[in-house]
Short mmCIF file of C-alpha atoms in Angstrom, two decimals:
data_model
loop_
_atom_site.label_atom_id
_atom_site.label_comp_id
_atom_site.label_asym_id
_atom_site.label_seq_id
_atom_site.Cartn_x
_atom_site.Cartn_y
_atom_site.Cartn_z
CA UNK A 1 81.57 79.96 -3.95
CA UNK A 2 78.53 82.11 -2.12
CA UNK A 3 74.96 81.98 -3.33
CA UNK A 4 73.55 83.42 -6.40
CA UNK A 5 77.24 84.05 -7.96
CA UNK A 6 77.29 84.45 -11.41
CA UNK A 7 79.01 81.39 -13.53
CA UNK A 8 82.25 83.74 -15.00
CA UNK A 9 82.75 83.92 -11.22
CA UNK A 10 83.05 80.82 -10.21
CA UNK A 11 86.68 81.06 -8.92
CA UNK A 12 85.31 83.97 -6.81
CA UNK A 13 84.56 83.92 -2.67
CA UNK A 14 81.93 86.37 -1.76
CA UNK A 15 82.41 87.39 1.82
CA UNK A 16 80.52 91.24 1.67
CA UNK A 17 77.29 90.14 3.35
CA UNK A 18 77.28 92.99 5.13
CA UNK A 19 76.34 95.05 2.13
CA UNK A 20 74.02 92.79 0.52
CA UNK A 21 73.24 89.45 -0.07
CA UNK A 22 71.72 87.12 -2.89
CA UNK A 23 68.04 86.63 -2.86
CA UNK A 24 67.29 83.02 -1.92
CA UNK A 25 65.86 81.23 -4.25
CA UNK A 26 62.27 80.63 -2.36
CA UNK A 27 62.02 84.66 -2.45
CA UNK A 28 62.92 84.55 -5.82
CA UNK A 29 60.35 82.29 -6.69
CA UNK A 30 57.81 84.37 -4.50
CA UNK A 31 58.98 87.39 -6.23
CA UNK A 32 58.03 85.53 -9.84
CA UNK A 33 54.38 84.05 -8.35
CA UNK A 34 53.91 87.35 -7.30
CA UNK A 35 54.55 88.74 -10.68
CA UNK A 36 52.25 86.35 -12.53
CA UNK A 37 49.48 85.65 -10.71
CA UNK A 38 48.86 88.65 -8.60
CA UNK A 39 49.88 91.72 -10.88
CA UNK A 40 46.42 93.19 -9.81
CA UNK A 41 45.90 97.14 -8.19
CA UNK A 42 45.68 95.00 -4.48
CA UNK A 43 42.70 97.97 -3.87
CA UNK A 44 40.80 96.52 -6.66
CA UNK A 45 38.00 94.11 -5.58
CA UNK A 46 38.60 91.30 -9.00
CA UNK A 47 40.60 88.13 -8.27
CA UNK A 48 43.53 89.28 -9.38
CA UNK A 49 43.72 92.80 -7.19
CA UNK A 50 42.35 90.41 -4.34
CA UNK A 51 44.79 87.61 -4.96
CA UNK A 52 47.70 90.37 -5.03
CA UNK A 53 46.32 92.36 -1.44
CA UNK A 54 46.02 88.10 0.11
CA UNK A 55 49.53 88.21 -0.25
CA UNK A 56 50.68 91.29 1.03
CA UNK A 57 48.57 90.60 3.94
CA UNK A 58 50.36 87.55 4.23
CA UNK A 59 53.79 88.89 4.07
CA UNK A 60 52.87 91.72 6.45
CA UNK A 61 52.14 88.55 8.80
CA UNK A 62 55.48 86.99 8.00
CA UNK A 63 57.27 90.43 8.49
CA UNK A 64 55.93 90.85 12.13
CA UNK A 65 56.66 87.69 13.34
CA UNK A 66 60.04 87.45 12.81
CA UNK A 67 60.60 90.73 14.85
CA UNK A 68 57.51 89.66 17.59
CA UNK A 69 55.00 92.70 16.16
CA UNK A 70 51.63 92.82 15.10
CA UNK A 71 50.85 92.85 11.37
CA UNK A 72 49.27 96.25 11.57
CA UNK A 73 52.46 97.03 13.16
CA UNK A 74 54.10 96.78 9.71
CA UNK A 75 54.76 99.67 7.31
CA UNK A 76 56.79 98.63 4.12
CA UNK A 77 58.94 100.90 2.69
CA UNK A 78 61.09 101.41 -0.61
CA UNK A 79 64.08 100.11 1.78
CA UNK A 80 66.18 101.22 5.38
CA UNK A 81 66.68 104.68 4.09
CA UNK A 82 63.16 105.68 3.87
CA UNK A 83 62.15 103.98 7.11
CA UNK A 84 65.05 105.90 8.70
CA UNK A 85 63.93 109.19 7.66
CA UNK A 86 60.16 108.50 7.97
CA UNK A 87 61.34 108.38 11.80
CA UNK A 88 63.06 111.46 12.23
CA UNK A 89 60.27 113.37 10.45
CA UNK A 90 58.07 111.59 12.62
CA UNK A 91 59.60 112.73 15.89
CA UNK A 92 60.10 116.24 14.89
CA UNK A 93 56.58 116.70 13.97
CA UNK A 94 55.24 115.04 16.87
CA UNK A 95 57.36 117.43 19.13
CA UNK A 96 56.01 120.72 17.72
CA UNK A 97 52.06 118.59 17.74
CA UNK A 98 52.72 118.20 20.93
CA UNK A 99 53.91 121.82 21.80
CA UNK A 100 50.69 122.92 19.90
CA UNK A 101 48.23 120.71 22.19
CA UNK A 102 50.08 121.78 25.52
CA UNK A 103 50.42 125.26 24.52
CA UNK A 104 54.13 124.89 25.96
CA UNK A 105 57.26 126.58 24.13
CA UNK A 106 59.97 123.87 24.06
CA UNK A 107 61.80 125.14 21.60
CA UNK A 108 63.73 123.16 18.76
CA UNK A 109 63.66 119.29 18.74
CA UNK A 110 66.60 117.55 20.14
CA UNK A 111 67.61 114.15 18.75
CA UNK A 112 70.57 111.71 20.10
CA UNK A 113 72.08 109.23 18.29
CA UNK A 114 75.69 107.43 17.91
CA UNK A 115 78.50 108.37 16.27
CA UNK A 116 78.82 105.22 14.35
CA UNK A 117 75.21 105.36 12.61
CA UNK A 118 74.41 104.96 8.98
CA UNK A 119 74.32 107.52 6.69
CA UNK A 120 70.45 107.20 6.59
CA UNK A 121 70.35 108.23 9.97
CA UNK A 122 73.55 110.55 10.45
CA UNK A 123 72.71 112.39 7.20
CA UNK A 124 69.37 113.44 7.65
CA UNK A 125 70.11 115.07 10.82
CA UNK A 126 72.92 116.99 9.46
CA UNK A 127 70.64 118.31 7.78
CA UNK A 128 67.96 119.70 10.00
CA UNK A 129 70.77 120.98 11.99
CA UNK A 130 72.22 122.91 8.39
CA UNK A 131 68.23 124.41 8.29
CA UNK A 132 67.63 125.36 11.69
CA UNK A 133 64.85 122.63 12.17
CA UNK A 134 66.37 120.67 14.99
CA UNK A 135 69.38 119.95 17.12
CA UNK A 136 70.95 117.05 16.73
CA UNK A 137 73.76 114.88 19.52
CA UNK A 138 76.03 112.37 17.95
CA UNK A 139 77.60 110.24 20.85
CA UNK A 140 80.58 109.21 20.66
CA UNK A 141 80.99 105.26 21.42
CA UNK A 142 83.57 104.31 24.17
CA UNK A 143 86.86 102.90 23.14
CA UNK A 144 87.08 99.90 25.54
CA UNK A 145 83.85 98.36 24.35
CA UNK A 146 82.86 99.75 20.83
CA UNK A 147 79.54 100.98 22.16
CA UNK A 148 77.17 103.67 22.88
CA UNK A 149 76.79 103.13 26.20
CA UNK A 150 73.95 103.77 28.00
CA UNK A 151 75.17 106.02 30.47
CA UNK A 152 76.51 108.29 27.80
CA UNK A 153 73.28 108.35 25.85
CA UNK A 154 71.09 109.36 28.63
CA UNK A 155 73.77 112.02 29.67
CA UNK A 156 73.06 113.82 26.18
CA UNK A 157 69.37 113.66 26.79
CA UNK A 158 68.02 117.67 26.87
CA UNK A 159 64.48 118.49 27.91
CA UNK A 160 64.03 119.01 23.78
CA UNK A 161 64.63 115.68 23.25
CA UNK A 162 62.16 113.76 21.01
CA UNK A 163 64.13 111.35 19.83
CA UNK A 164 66.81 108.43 20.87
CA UNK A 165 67.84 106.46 17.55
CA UNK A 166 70.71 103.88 18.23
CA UNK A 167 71.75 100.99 15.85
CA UNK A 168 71.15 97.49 16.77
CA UNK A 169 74.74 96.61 15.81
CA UNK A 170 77.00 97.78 14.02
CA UNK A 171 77.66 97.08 9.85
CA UNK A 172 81.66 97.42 9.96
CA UNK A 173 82.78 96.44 13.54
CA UNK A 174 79.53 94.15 14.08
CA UNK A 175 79.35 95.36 17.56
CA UNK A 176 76.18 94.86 19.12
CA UNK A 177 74.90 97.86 20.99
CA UNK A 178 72.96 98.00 24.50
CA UNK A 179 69.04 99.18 23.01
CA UNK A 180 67.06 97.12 25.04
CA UNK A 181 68.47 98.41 28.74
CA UNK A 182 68.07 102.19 26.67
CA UNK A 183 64.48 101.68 26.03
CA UNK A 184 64.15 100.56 29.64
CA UNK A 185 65.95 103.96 30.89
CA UNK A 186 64.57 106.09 28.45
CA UNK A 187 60.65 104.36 29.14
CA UNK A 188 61.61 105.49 33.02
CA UNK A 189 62.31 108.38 32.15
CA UNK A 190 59.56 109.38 30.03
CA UNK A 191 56.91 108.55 33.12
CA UNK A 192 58.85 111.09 34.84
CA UNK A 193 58.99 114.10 32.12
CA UNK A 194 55.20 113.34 31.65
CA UNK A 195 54.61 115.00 35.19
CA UNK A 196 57.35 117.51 34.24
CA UNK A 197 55.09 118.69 30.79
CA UNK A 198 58.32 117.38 29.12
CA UNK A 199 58.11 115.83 25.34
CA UNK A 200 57.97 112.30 25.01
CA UNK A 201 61.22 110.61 24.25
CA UNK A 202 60.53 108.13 21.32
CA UNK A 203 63.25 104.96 20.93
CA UNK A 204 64.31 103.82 17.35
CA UNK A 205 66.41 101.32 16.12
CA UNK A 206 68.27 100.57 12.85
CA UNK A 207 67.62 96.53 12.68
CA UNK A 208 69.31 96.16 9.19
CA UNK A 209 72.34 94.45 10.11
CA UNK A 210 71.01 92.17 13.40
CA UNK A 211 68.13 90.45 11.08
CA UNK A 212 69.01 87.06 10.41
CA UNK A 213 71.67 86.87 12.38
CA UNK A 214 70.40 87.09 15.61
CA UNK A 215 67.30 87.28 18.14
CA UNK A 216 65.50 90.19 17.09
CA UNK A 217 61.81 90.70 19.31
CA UNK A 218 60.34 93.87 19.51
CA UNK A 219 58.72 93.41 22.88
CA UNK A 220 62.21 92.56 24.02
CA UNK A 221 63.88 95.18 22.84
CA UNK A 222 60.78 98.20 24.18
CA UNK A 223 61.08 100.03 21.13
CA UNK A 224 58.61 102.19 19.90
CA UNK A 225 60.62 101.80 16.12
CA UNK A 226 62.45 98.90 14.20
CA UNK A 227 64.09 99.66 10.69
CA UNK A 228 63.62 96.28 8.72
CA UNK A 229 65.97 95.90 5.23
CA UNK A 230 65.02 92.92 2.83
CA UNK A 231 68.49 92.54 1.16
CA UNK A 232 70.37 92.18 4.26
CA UNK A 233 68.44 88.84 4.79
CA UNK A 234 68.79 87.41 1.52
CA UNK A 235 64.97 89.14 0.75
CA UNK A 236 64.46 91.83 -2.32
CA UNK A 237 65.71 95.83 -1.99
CA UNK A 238 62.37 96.74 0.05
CA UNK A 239 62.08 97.36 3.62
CA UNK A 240 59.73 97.80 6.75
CA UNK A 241 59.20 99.93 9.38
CA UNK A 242 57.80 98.62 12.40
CA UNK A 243 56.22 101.02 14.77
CA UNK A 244 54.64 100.01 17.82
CA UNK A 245 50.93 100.82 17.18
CA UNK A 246 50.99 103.22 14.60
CA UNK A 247 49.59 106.18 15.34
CA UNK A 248 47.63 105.41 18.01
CA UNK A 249 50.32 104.35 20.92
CA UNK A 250 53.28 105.74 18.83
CA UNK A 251 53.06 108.74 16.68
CA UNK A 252 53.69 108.14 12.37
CA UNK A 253 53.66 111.05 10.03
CA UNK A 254 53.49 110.35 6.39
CA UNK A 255 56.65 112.02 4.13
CA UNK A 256 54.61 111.10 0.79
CA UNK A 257 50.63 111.78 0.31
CA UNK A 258 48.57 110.32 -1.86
CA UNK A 259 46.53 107.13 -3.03
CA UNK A 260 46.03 106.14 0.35
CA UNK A 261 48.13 102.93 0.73
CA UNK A 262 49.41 101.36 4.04
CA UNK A 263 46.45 103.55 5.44
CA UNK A 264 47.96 106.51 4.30
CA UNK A 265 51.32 106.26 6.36
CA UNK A 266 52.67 105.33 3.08
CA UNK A 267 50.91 105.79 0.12
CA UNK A 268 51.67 104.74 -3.63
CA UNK A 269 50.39 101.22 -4.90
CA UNK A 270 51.80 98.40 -3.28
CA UNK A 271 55.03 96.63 -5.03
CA UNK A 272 53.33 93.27 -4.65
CA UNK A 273 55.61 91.05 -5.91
CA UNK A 274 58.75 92.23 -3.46
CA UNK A 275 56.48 92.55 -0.78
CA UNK A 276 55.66 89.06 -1.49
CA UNK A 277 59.23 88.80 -1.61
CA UNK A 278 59.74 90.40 1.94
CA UNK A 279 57.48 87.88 3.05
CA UNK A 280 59.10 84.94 2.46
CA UNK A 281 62.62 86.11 3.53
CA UNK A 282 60.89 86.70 7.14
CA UNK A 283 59.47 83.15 6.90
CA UNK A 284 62.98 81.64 6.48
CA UNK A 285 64.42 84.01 9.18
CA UNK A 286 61.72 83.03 11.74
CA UNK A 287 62.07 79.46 11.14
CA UNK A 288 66.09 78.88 10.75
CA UNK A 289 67.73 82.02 12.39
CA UNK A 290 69.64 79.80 15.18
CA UNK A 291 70.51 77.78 12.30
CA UNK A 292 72.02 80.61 10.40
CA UNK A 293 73.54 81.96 13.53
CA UNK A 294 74.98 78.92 14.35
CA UNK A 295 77.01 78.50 11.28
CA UNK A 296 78.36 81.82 10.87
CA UNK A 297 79.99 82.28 13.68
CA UNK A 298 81.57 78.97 13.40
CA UNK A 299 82.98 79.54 9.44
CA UNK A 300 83.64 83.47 10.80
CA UNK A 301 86.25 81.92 13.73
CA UNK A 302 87.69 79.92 12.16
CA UNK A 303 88.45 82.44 9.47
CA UNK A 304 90.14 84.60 12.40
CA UNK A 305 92.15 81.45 13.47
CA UNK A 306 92.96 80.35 10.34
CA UNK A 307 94.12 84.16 9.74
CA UNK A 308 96.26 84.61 12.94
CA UNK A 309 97.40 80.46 11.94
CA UNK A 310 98.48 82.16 8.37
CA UNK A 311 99.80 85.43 8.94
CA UNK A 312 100.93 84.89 12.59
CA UNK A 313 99.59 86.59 15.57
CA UNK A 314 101.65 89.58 15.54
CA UNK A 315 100.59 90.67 12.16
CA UNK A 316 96.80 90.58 12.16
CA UNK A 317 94.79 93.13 14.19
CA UNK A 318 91.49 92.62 14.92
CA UNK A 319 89.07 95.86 14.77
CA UNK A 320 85.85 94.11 16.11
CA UNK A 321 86.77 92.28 19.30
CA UNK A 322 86.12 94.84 22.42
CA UNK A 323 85.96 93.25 25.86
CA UNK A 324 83.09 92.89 26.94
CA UNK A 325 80.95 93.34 23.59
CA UNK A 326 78.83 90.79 21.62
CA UNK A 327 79.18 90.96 17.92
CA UNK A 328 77.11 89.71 15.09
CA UNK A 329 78.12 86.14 14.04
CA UNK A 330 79.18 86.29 10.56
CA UNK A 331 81.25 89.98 10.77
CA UNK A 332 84.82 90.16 11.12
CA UNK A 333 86.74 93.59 10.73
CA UNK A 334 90.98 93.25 10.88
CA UNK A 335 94.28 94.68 9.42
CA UNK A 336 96.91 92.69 8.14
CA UNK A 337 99.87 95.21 9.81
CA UNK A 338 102.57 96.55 7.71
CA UNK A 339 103.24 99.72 5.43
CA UNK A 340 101.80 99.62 1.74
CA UNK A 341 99.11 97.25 3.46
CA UNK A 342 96.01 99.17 2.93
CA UNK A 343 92.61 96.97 2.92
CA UNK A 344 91.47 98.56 -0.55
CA UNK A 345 95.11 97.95 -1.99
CA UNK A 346 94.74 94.20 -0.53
CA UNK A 347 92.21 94.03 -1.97
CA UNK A 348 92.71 95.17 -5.12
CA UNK A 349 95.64 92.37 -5.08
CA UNK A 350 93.44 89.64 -4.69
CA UNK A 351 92.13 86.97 -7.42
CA UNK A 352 89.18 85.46 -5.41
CA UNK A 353 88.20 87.72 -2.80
CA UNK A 354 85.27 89.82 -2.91
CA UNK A 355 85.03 92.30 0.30
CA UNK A 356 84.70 95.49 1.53
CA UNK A 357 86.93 97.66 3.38
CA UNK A 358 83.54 98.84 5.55
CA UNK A 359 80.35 100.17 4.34
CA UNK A 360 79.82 99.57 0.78
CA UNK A 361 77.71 103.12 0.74
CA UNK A 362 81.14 104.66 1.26
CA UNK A 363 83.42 102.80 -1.04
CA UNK A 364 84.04 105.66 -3.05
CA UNK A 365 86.50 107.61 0.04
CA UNK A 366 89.84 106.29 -1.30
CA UNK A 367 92.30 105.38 1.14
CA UNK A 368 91.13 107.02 3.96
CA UNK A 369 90.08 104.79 6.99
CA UNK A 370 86.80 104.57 7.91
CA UNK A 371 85.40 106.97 10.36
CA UNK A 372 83.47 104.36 12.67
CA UNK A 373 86.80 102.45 13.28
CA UNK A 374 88.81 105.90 14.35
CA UNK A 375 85.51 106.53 16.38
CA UNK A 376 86.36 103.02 17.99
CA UNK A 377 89.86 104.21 18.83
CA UNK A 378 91.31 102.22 16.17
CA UNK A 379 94.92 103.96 15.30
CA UNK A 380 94.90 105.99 12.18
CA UNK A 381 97.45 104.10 10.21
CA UNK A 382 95.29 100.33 11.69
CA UNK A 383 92.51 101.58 10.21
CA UNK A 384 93.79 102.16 6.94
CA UNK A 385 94.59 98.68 6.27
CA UNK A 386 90.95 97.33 7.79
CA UNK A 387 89.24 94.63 5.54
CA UNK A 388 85.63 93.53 6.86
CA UNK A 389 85.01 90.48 6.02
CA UNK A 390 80.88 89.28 6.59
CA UNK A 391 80.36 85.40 5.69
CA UNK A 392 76.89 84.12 4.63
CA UNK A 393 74.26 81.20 5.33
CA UNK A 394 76.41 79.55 2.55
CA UNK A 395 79.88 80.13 3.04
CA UNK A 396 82.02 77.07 4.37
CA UNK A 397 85.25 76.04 5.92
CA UNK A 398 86.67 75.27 2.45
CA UNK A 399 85.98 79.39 1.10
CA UNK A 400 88.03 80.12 4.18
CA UNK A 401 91.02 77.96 2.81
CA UNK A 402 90.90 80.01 -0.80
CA UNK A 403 90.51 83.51 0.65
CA UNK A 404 93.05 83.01 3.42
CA UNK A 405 95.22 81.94 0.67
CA UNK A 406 94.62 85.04 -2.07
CA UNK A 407 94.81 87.18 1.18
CA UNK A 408 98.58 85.53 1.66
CA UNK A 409 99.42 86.19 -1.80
CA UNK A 410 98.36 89.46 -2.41
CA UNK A 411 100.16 90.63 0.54
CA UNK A 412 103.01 88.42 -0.67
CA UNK A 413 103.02 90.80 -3.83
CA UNK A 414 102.90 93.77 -1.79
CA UNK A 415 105.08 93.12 0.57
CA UNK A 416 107.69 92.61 -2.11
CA UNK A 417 106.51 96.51 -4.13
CA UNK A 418 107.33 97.61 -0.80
CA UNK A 419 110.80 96.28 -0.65
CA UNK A 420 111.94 97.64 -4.63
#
């Protein structure tokens, strides 16, 4: 019933992949060689420290080919979080470098982003903009696809702008967002504000959901950053940061100082054994990601037929499907329709189901809908009800049957409060 559940939950269907998802067991075996045989300082020059910087060498390898970088292109991170706001410190420090070294007055530094980020990126820019330290545009995605269109994005741009960060795709409507035809348009752009003594506009985005689920190349997408987060791709709670030549072609400004490590981008000694960890997650992306694809989206519609088959068409809305868009494979956001029907009270109805209304990180915010649907132009009292449901390399045809049929009776239950 889903990898990695425990054995009191047996009669339990994990279907929050979104949020996180069980290590596989090769990383978990990785993690544990790690741990044994290469608990050495990895800047030490015995067998052990040597054994222990062979395989974070190696997983630096793994990590850049499964996004089409370089190994020294590779940064790792505690997780998406601190790659996030390594970038946005990065770009505001390169804007006032480079306002130093021109001996121009640009002013504050500008960054646009989406109105449907995560709170890794959304947060921290609040709070420049609370401190005076830079201006921030959150656009808002259009309502017909789900998006943050291109157009719109490079209609926000400001001759203070240092930054563009946009989401590969989204973690509760699994929309996938245009960032490859932005990094063209933005890279076009920048050859012009070059002759203009304009700041360079740098490109970022937040990989965390799209890995292992999807085509992910760097060279593809033109950015100059790539947020990378283990336990989205059944690796440990570490992540990466790929920049595109680190502070040589693209700028990188440590947060932390210290020891040295990741040549001082990101010091502290290396966590060997989840970097080893890291490591072999990439390796199973790189080789089997069509494979994973494959089967998600096939368990994830027929989920959405078998719900519409169950609940009839009428009653079941679905959040995530905007003409025009490509969504991940394995993510499917809906509402079963009808008063006292709201996803965390579904939810809380069910025997077997484990899911999310939306983004675990905000689970605490009652009963109020999530923000990134209303930002879809999803009606207020839709939203409420929203379940996203995000199936995993393991789930089959067969978890489908059981969850469609807890979903049936919970609402069964509810449907019968309502009438008393």
């Amino acid at each position: 019933m889903g990898a990695g559940m425990d054995p009191a939950e047996a009669r339990r269907v994990y279907l929050d992949y979104n949020a996180t998802t069980p290590p596989a067991p090769e990383v978990v075996q990785a993690v544990r060689d790690a741990m044994s045989q290469a608990w050495g300082n990895p800047s030490s020059s015995y067998p052990a420290g040597r054994k222990a910087k062979e395989h974070i060498g190696s997983a630096r390898e793994s990590v850049a080919r499964m996004v089409g970088g370089r190994p020294e292109d590779i940064i790792f991170t505690s997780g998406g979080t601190e790659a996030n706001n390594m970038v946005i410190h990065t770009a505001c420090r390169h804007f006032h470098d480079s306002q130093a070294t021109t001996g121009d007055s640009w002013g504050t530094p500008h960054i646009v982003t989406s109105s449907v980020e995560h709170d890794s990126v959304r947060l921290p820019l609040e709070q420049l903009v609370k401190e005076g330290l830079a201006e921030a545009t959150f656009v808002p995605v259009s309502q017909r696809s789900g998006r943050a269109e291109v157009d719109d994005v490079l209609a926000a741009i400001r001759s203070t702008t240092c930054l563009v960060s946009i989401m590969l795709a989204n973690n509760e409507t699994g929309v996938i967002m245009p960032v490859m035809e932005l990094s063209q348009r933005v890279h076009a752009l920048n050859q012009r504000r070059v002759a203009e003594g304009l700041p360079r506009i740098l490109v970022h985005t937040d990989a965390a959901q799209m890995i292992g689920k999807g085509r992910v190349d760097v060279q593809e997408l033109g950015v100059d950053y790539l947020t990378i987060v283990g336990h989205k791709f059944y690796g440990p709670r570490i992540g990466a940061l790929y920049v595109r030549g680190p502070g040589t072609t693209t700028p990188l400004h440590p947060m932390l100082f210290g020891g040295g490590q990741e040549r001082s981008f990101r010091p502290g000694t290396e966590n060997t054994p989840m970097i080893a960890g890291l490591g072999k997650a990439a390796e199973l992306v790189s080789k089997n990601w069509e494979t994973y694809e494959a089967h998600m989206r096939d368990v994830r519609d027929y989920l959405e037929a078998k719900l519409e088959a169950s609940f009839g068409k009428q009653r079941i809305h679905h959040n995530s499907h905007f003409t025009g868009s490509k969504r991940l494979c394995n993510t499917s956001n809906f509402s079963i329709l009808g008063p006292g029907l709201q996803g965390r009270r579904v939810l809380s109805c069910c025997k077997m189901l484990l899911a999310s209304v939306g983004a675990a990180c905000h689970s605490e915010k009652g009963d109020r809908p999530s923000l990134i649907l209303l930002s879809c132009g999803i009606p207020y009292d839709v939203a409420q009800n929203a379940l996203r449901l995000s199936v995993g390399r393991d789930t089959t045809r067969a978890d489908v049957d059981l969850v469609v049929q807890d979903l049936m009776q919970a609402v069964a239950q509810l449907d019968q409060d309502q009438a008393l």
